[in-house]
Amino acid sequence: MSVRAWIRAARPLAQANPAGPLLCGQALAYQATGRFSLGVLAAVAFWGVLDHLFIVFANDYADRDHDQADARTLFSGGSGVLVDGALKPRQLLHGAIGAAVCLLLLSLAFAIRSWWILPLGIAAIALLWLYSFGPRVSYRGGGEFLQGLGVGVVLPLVGFAAQAGQLHSYPFVTLLATFALAFAGNIATALPDRDVDSRAKKKTWPVKMGVARAAWACAGITLTG
């Protein structure tokens, strides 16, 4: 078992996906309260890393039957560690479970500062389960909506609650914009995977609409957000 393989599986560049919304929520908290803690900033960053690891490990495991070596970019297509045998499926599954447990424990610790963090942490895990397991919404159609909720709603709220200790002063109207941007982000990362997703019968927007129309829709939603 190689450290390099686990780094590949972690897909460090994809950390930008949770980091942005978490920072956005904390910036809004500072605007609303005038308070900001570097210690909380570091703890939220670690929370984001755990959430990210849970997502990438779990998604690689869930897509193991359809993953292909030639369908990969820097931002889509999975890590490829299962395709080339660098890691075994059960290792990624154990890694995902470990990250989820640590995420829950950190959310519980954060609950001392703001009880909202615990239900939000549970929501983040539940949304991934709905996306990739259980009903597998990403295959049935609707994965964009779940990513909009997870990345565009849950994560900014986590950042805000961690710094502010409450959510009553959150500018909730801004969630429309962050939801739209996260929704569009799901479409954007699905564009390079169109052929593989089509063979896997995964009902993403590029599969249902075609690459060109989905790209225009993605651009329109982004501009709207």
PDB file of C-alpha atoms in Angstrom:
ATOM      1  CA  MET A   1       0.000   0.000   0.000  1.00  0.00           C
ATOM      2  CA  SER A   2       1.646   3.182  -1.259  1.00  0.00           C
ATOM      3  CA  VAL A   3       1.415   6.653   0.249  1.00  0.00           C
ATOM      4  CA  ARG A   4       1.519   7.958  -3.316  1.00  0.00           C
ATOM      5  CA  ALA A   5      -1.568   5.897  -4.169  1.00  0.00           C
ATOM      6  CA  TRP A   6      -3.480   7.398  -1.248  1.00  0.00           C
ATOM      7  CA  ILE A   7      -2.444  10.903  -2.303  1.00  0.00           C
ATOM      8  CA  ARG A   8      -3.765  10.154  -5.797  1.00  0.00           C
ATOM      9  CA  ALA A   9      -6.993   8.801  -4.309  1.00  0.00           C
ATOM     10  CA  ALA A  10      -7.334  11.983  -2.217  1.00  0.00           C
ATOM     11  CA  ARG A  11      -7.249  14.150  -5.382  1.00  0.00           C
ATOM     12  CA  PRO A  12      -5.771  17.246  -3.659  1.00  0.00           C
ATOM     13  CA  LEU A  13      -6.815  19.660  -6.447  1.00  0.00           C
ATOM     14  CA  ALA A  14     -10.463  18.792  -5.804  1.00  0.00           C
ATOM     15  CA  GLN A  15     -10.120  20.243  -2.281  1.00  0.00           C
ATOM     16  CA  ALA A  16     -10.952  23.585  -3.894  1.00  0.00           C
ATOM     17  CA  ASN A  17     -14.542  22.332  -4.157  1.00  0.00           C
ATOM     18  CA  PRO A  18     -15.296  22.389  -0.390  1.00  0.00           C
ATOM     19  CA  ALA A  19     -12.696  25.006   0.564  1.00  0.00           C
ATOM     20  CA  GLY A  20     -14.355  27.837  -1.373  1.00  0.00           C
ATOM     21  CA  PRO A  21     -17.845  27.531   0.157  1.00  0.00           C
ATOM     22  CA  LEU A  22     -16.425  27.053   3.662  1.00  0.00           C
ATOM     23  CA  LEU A  23     -14.358  30.229   3.308  1.00  0.00           C
ATOM     24  CA  CYS A  24     -17.373  32.044   1.860  1.00  0.00           C
ATOM     25  CA  GLY A  25     -19.447  31.151   4.911  1.00  0.00           C
ATOM     26  CA  GLN A  26     -16.733  32.369   7.264  1.00  0.00           C
ATOM     27  CA  ALA A  27     -16.359  35.640   5.362  1.00  0.00           C
ATOM     28  CA  LEU A  28     -20.111  36.191   5.675  1.00  0.00           C
ATOM     29  CA  ALA A  29     -19.850  35.459   9.402  1.00  0.00           C
ATOM     30  CA  TYR A  30     -17.163  38.123   9.790  1.00  0.00           C
ATOM     31  CA  GLN A  31     -19.315  40.576   7.859  1.00  0.00           C
ATOM     32  CA  ALA A  32     -22.295  39.836  10.092  1.00  0.00           C
ATOM     33  CA  THR A  33     -20.562  39.719  13.483  1.00  0.00           C
ATOM     34  CA  GLY A  34     -17.180  41.400  13.120  1.00  0.00           C
ATOM     35  CA  ARG A  35     -15.567  38.382  14.833  1.00  0.00           C
ATOM     36  CA  PHE A  36     -13.046  36.004  13.307  1.00  0.00           C
ATOM     37  CA  SER A  37     -10.888  33.266  14.837  1.00  0.00           C
ATOM     38  CA  LEU A  38      -7.803  31.851  13.132  1.00  0.00           C
ATOM     39  CA  GLY A  39      -8.148  28.736  15.278  1.00  0.00           C
ATOM     40  CA  VAL A  40     -11.672  28.194  13.984  1.00  0.00           C
ATOM     41  CA  LEU A  41     -10.416  28.851  10.443  1.00  0.00           C
ATOM     42  CA  ALA A  42      -7.892  26.028  10.838  1.00  0.00           C
ATOM     43  CA  ALA A  43     -10.480  23.690  12.375  1.00  0.00           C
ATOM     44  CA  VAL A  44     -12.966  24.394   9.579  1.00  0.00           C
ATOM     45  CA  ALA A  45     -10.242  23.740   7.011  1.00  0.00           C
ATOM     46  CA  PHE A  46      -9.620  20.358   8.637  1.00  0.00           C
ATOM     47  CA  TRP A  47     -13.374  19.692   8.634  1.00  0.00           C
ATOM     48  CA  GLY A  48     -13.336  20.437   4.902  1.00  0.00           C
ATOM     49  CA  VAL A  49     -10.427  18.049   4.316  1.00  0.00           C
ATOM     50  CA  LEU A  50     -12.282  15.233   6.094  1.00  0.00           C
ATOM     51  CA  ASP A  51     -15.450  15.947   4.109  1.00  0.00           C
ATOM     52  CA  HIS A  52     -13.436  15.999   0.895  1.00  0.00           C
ATOM     53  CA  LEU A  53     -11.690  12.699   1.665  1.00  0.00           C
ATOM     54  CA  PHE A  54     -14.996  11.046   2.479  1.00  0.00           C
ATOM     55  CA  ILE A  55     -16.455  12.234  -0.825  1.00  0.00           C
ATOM     56  CA  VAL A  56     -13.584  11.237  -3.116  1.00  0.00           C
ATOM     57  CA  PHE A  57     -12.959   7.865  -1.469  1.00  0.00           C
ATOM     58  CA  ALA A  58     -16.667   6.999  -1.379  1.00  0.00           C
ATOM     59  CA  ASN A  59     -17.287   8.120  -4.968  1.00  0.00           C
ATOM     60  CA  ASP A  60     -14.342   6.108  -6.299  1.00  0.00           C
ATOM     61  CA  TYR A  61     -15.664   3.057  -4.476  1.00  0.00           C
ATOM     62  CA  ALA A  62     -19.251   3.597  -5.643  1.00  0.00           C
ATOM     63  CA  ASP A  63     -18.162   4.023  -9.296  1.00  0.00           C
ATOM     64  CA  ARG A  64     -15.701   1.111  -9.275  1.00  0.00           C
ATOM     65  CA  ASP A  65     -17.683  -0.914 -11.812  1.00  0.00           C
ATOM     66  CA  HIS A  66     -17.748   1.906 -14.375  1.00  0.00           C
ATOM     67  CA  ASP A  67     -14.401   3.641 -13.829  1.00  0.00           C
ATOM     68  CA  GLN A  68     -12.148   3.729 -16.901  1.00  0.00           C
ATOM     69  CA  ALA A  69      -8.543   4.735 -17.319  1.00  0.00           C
ATOM     70  CA  ASP A  70      -9.123   6.894 -20.415  1.00  0.00           C
ATOM     71  CA  ALA A  71     -11.914   8.985 -18.874  1.00  0.00           C
ATOM     72  CA  ARG A  72      -9.999  11.171 -16.485  1.00  0.00           C
ATOM     73  CA  THR A  73      -9.080  14.839 -16.211  1.00  0.00           C
ATOM     74  CA  LEU A  74      -7.634  16.911 -13.381  1.00  0.00           C
ATOM     75  CA  PHE A  75     -11.149  17.658 -12.139  1.00  0.00           C
ATOM     76  CA  SER A  76     -13.280  14.676 -13.177  1.00  0.00           C
ATOM     77  CA  GLY A  77     -13.291  10.942 -13.814  1.00  0.00           C
ATOM     78  CA  GLY A  78     -12.089   9.680 -10.441  1.00  0.00           C
ATOM     79  CA  SER A  79      -8.557   9.063  -9.231  1.00  0.00           C
ATOM     80  CA  GLY A  80      -7.894   5.837 -11.157  1.00  0.00           C
ATOM     81  CA  VAL A  81      -6.341   4.005  -8.213  1.00  0.00           C
ATOM     82  CA  LEU A  82      -8.807   1.138  -8.571  1.00  0.00           C
ATOM     83  CA  VAL A  83      -8.401   0.894 -12.349  1.00  0.00           C
ATOM     84  CA  ASP A  84      -4.637   0.388 -12.171  1.00  0.00           C
ATOM     85  CA  GLY A  85      -4.764  -1.662  -8.984  1.00  0.00           C
ATOM     86  CA  ALA A  86      -2.867   0.826  -6.827  1.00  0.00           C
ATOM     87  CA  LEU A  87      -5.514   0.352  -4.107  1.00  0.00           C
ATOM     88  CA  LYS A  88      -8.194  -2.251  -3.521  1.00  0.00           C
ATOM     89  CA  PRO A  89     -11.903  -1.400  -3.261  1.00  0.00           C
ATOM     90  CA  ARG A  90     -12.138  -2.412   0.380  1.00  0.00           C
ATOM     91  CA  GLN A  91      -9.230  -0.088   1.226  1.00  0.00           C
ATOM     92  CA  LEU A  92     -11.052   2.884  -0.271  1.00  0.00           C
ATOM     93  CA  LEU A  93     -14.257   1.851   1.472  1.00  0.00           C
ATOM     94  CA  HIS A  94     -12.450   1.700   4.813  1.00  0.00           C
ATOM     95  CA  GLY A  95     -10.851   5.073   4.064  1.00  0.00           C
ATOM     96  CA  ALA A  96     -14.271   6.591   3.316  1.00  0.00           C
ATOM     97  CA  ILE A  97     -15.762   5.166   6.517  1.00  0.00           C
ATOM     98  CA  GLY A  98     -12.799   6.415   8.559  1.00  0.00           C
ATOM     99  CA  ALA A  99     -13.115   9.917   7.095  1.00  0.00           C
ATOM    100  CA  ALA A 100     -16.874   9.938   7.783  1.00  0.00           C
ATOM    101  CA  VAL A 101     -16.372   8.873  11.410  1.00  0.00           C
ATOM    102  CA  CYS A 102     -13.710  11.551  11.948  1.00  0.00           C
ATOM    103  CA  LEU A 103     -15.985  14.123  10.311  1.00  0.00           C
ATOM    104  CA  LEU A 104     -18.792  13.240  12.709  1.00  0.00           C
ATOM    105  CA  LEU A 105     -16.467  13.404  15.719  1.00  0.00           C
ATOM    106  CA  LEU A 106     -15.149  16.817  14.680  1.00  0.00           C
ATOM    107  CA  SER A 107     -18.716  18.012  14.051  1.00  0.00           C
ATOM    108  CA  LEU A 108     -19.623  16.838  17.543  1.00  0.00           C
ATOM    109  CA  ALA A 109     -16.667  18.754  18.993  1.00  0.00           C
ATOM    110  CA  PHE A 110     -17.706  21.843  17.021  1.00  0.00           C
ATOM    111  CA  ALA A 111     -21.221  21.516  18.451  1.00  0.00           C
ATOM    112  CA  ILE A 112     -19.873  22.934  21.718  1.00  0.00           C
ATOM    113  CA  ARG A 113     -19.371  26.213  19.860  1.00  0.00           C
ATOM    114  CA  SER A 114     -22.419  25.915  17.608  1.00  0.00           C
ATOM    115  CA  TRP A 115     -24.840  22.986  17.791  1.00  0.00           C
ATOM    116  CA  TRP A 116     -25.701  23.530  14.118  1.00  0.00           C
ATOM    117  CA  ILE A 117     -22.422  21.939  12.997  1.00  0.00           C
ATOM    118  CA  LEU A 118     -23.496  18.440  14.036  1.00  0.00           C
ATOM    119  CA  PRO A 119     -26.712  18.253  11.976  1.00  0.00           C
ATOM    120  CA  LEU A 120     -24.916  19.931   9.086  1.00  0.00           C
ATOM    121  CA  GLY A 121     -22.149  17.323   9.268  1.00  0.00           C
ATOM    122  CA  ILE A 122     -24.753  14.556   9.287  1.00  0.00           C
ATOM    123  CA  ALA A 123     -26.452  16.229   6.301  1.00  0.00           C
ATOM    124  CA  ALA A 124     -23.159  16.302   4.369  1.00  0.00           C
ATOM    125  CA  ILE A 125     -22.714  12.543   4.873  1.00  0.00           C
ATOM    126  CA  ALA A 126     -26.370  11.801   4.085  1.00  0.00           C
ATOM    127  CA  LEU A 127     -26.238  13.764   0.826  1.00  0.00           C
ATOM    128  CA  LEU A 128     -23.204  11.784  -0.345  1.00  0.00           C
ATOM    129  CA  TRP A 129     -24.972   8.536   0.543  1.00  0.00           C
ATOM    130  CA  LEU A 130     -27.996   9.610  -1.510  1.00  0.00           C
ATOM    131  CA  TYR A 131     -25.715  10.705  -4.350  1.00  0.00           C
ATOM    132  CA  SER A 132     -23.556   7.608  -4.709  1.00  0.00           C
ATOM    133  CA  PHE A 133     -25.200   4.808  -2.705  1.00  0.00           C
ATOM    134  CA  GLY A 134     -28.728   3.881  -1.670  1.00  0.00           C
ATOM    135  CA  PRO A 135     -30.952   5.429  -4.366  1.00  0.00           C
ATOM    136  CA  ARG A 136     -27.822   6.483  -6.327  1.00  0.00           C
ATOM    137  CA  VAL A 137     -29.346   9.771  -7.387  1.00  0.00           C
ATOM    138  CA  SER A 138     -26.287  10.584  -9.506  1.00  0.00           C
ATOM    139  CA  TYR A 139     -27.289   7.688 -11.778  1.00  0.00           C
ATOM    140  CA  ARG A 140     -31.049   8.269 -11.716  1.00  0.00           C
ATOM    141  CA  GLY A 141     -30.789  12.001 -12.437  1.00  0.00           C
ATOM    142  CA  GLY A 142     -30.663  14.744  -9.835  1.00  0.00           C
ATOM    143  CA  GLY A 143     -27.029  14.563  -8.794  1.00  0.00           C
ATOM    144  CA  GLU A 144     -26.698  18.223  -9.726  1.00  0.00           C
ATOM    145  CA  PHE A 145     -29.392  19.124  -7.198  1.00  0.00           C
ATOM    146  CA  LEU A 146     -27.694  17.156  -4.421  1.00  0.00           C
ATOM    147  CA  GLN A 147     -24.332  18.777  -5.141  1.00  0.00           C
ATOM    148  CA  GLY A 148     -26.054  22.144  -5.113  1.00  0.00           C
ATOM    149  CA  LEU A 149     -27.377  21.370  -1.635  1.00  0.00           C
ATOM    150  CA  GLY A 150     -24.162  19.861  -0.294  1.00  0.00           C
ATOM    151  CA  VAL A 151     -21.600  22.271  -1.679  1.00  0.00           C
ATOM    152  CA  GLY A 152     -23.743  25.366  -2.149  1.00  0.00           C
ATOM    153  CA  VAL A 153     -25.866  25.243   1.007  1.00  0.00           C
ATOM    154  CA  VAL A 154     -24.442  22.934   3.684  1.00  0.00           C
ATOM    155  CA  LEU A 155     -20.813  24.045   3.394  1.00  0.00           C
ATOM    156  CA  PRO A 156     -21.372  27.828   3.561  1.00  0.00           C
ATOM    157  CA  LEU A 157     -23.642  27.261   6.564  1.00  0.00           C
ATOM    158  CA  VAL A 158     -20.936  25.198   8.268  1.00  0.00           C
ATOM    159  CA  GLY A 159     -18.371  27.958   7.768  1.00  0.00           C
ATOM    160  CA  PHE A 160     -20.746  30.614   9.046  1.00  0.00           C
ATOM    161  CA  ALA A 161     -21.945  28.636  12.081  1.00  0.00           C
ATOM    162  CA  ALA A 162     -18.385  27.754  13.060  1.00  0.00           C
ATOM    163  CA  GLN A 163     -17.259  31.383  13.173  1.00  0.00           C
ATOM    164  CA  ALA A 164     -20.494  33.070  14.294  1.00  0.00           C
ATOM    165  CA  GLY A 165     -21.750  30.376  16.670  1.00  0.00           C
ATOM    166  CA  GLN A 166     -25.269  30.758  15.238  1.00  0.00           C
ATOM    167  CA  LEU A 167     -27.161  30.922  11.944  1.00  0.00           C
ATOM    168  CA  HIS A 168     -29.920  33.469  12.622  1.00  0.00           C
ATOM    169  CA  SER A 169     -27.883  36.302  11.093  1.00  0.00           C
ATOM    170  CA  TYR A 170     -26.921  34.366   7.951  1.00  0.00           C
ATOM    171  CA  PRO A 171     -27.870  36.229   4.743  1.00  0.00           C
ATOM    172  CA  PHE A 172     -29.942  33.290   3.494  1.00  0.00           C
ATOM    173  CA  VAL A 173     -30.715  34.897   0.130  1.00  0.00           C
ATOM    174  CA  THR A 174     -27.065  34.332  -0.840  1.00  0.00           C
ATOM    175  CA  LEU A 175     -27.695  30.581  -0.730  1.00  0.00           C
ATOM    176  CA  LEU A 176     -29.544  30.919  -4.032  1.00  0.00           C
ATOM    177  CA  ALA A 177     -26.299  32.014  -5.668  1.00  0.00           C
ATOM    178  CA  THR A 178     -24.055  29.452  -3.982  1.00  0.00           C
ATOM    179  CA  PHE A 179     -26.563  26.682  -4.746  1.00  0.00           C
ATOM    180  CA  ALA A 180     -26.625  27.703  -8.427  1.00  0.00           C
ATOM    181  CA  LEU A 181     -22.821  27.785  -8.662  1.00  0.00           C
ATOM    182  CA  ALA A 182     -22.499  24.340  -7.065  1.00  0.00           C
ATOM    183  CA  PHE A 183     -25.255  23.000  -9.324  1.00  0.00           C
ATOM    184  CA  ALA A 184     -23.387  24.325 -12.363  1.00  0.00           C
ATOM    185  CA  GLY A 185     -20.121  22.892 -11.031  1.00  0.00           C
ATOM    186  CA  ASN A 186     -21.586  19.404 -11.119  1.00  0.00           C
ATOM    187  CA  ILE A 187     -22.532  19.864 -14.761  1.00  0.00           C
ATOM    188  CA  ALA A 188     -19.080  21.229 -15.632  1.00  0.00           C
ATOM    189  CA  THR A 189     -17.211  18.273 -14.138  1.00  0.00           C
ATOM    190  CA  ALA A 190     -19.610  15.840 -15.852  1.00  0.00           C
ATOM    191  CA  LEU A 191     -18.877  17.224 -19.334  1.00  0.00           C
ATOM    192  CA  PRO A 192     -15.622  15.261 -19.887  1.00  0.00           C
ATOM    193  CA  ASP A 193     -17.302  12.097 -18.551  1.00  0.00           C
ATOM    194  CA  ARG A 194     -20.204  12.148 -20.985  1.00  0.00           C
ATOM    195  CA  ASP A 195     -19.254   9.011 -22.955  1.00  0.00           C
ATOM    196  CA  VAL A 196     -18.377   6.928 -19.891  1.00  0.00           C
ATOM    197  CA  ASP A 197     -21.490   8.103 -18.036  1.00  0.00           C
ATOM    198  CA  SER A 198     -23.617   7.282 -21.059  1.00  0.00           C
ATOM    199  CA  ARG A 199     -22.310   3.710 -21.148  1.00  0.00           C
ATOM    200  CA  ALA A 200     -22.943   3.447 -17.402  1.00  0.00           C
ATOM    201  CA  LYS A 201     -26.501   4.777 -17.956  1.00  0.00           C
ATOM    202  CA  LYS A 202     -25.780   7.666 -15.619  1.00  0.00           C
ATOM    203  CA  LYS A 203     -28.356  10.400 -16.223  1.00  0.00           C
ATOM    204  CA  THR A 204     -26.193  13.499 -15.998  1.00  0.00           C
ATOM    205  CA  TRP A 205     -27.088  16.648 -17.895  1.00  0.00           C
ATOM    206  CA  PRO A 206     -24.414  16.056 -20.582  1.00  0.00           C
ATOM    207  CA  VAL A 207     -25.815  12.540 -21.131  1.00  0.00           C
ATOM    208  CA  LYS A 208     -29.430  13.716 -21.297  1.00  0.00           C
ATOM    209  CA  MET A 209     -28.891  16.968 -23.206  1.00  0.00           C
ATOM    210  CA  GLY A 210     -25.629  16.453 -25.072  1.00  0.00           C
ATOM    211  CA  VAL A 211     -22.320  18.140 -24.323  1.00  0.00           C
ATOM    212  CA  ALA A 212     -22.978  21.405 -26.179  1.00  0.00           C
ATOM    213  CA  ARG A 213     -26.387  22.100 -24.670  1.00  0.00           C
ATOM    214  CA  ALA A 214     -25.233  21.095 -21.194  1.00  0.00           C
ATOM    215  CA  ALA A 215     -22.229  23.416 -21.497  1.00  0.00           C
ATOM    216  CA  TRP A 216     -24.458  26.332 -22.456  1.00  0.00           C
ATOM    217  CA  ALA A 217     -26.810  25.490 -19.596  1.00  0.00           C
ATOM    218  CA  CYS A 218     -23.861  25.372 -17.218  1.00  0.00           C
ATOM    219  CA  ALA A 219     -22.662  28.783 -18.401  1.00  0.00           C
ATOM    220  CA  GLY A 220     -26.147  30.258 -18.067  1.00  0.00           C
ATOM    221  CA  ILE A 221     -26.647  28.921 -14.535  1.00  0.00           C
ATOM    222  CA  THR A 222     -23.186  30.179 -13.528  1.00  0.00           C
ATOM    223  CA  LEU A 223     -23.922  33.683 -14.820  1.00  0.00           C
ATOM    224  CA  THR A 224     -27.290  33.644 -13.064  1.00  0.00           C
ATOM    225  CA  GLY A 225     -25.610  32.650  -9.795  1.00  0.00           C
TER     226      GLY A 225
END
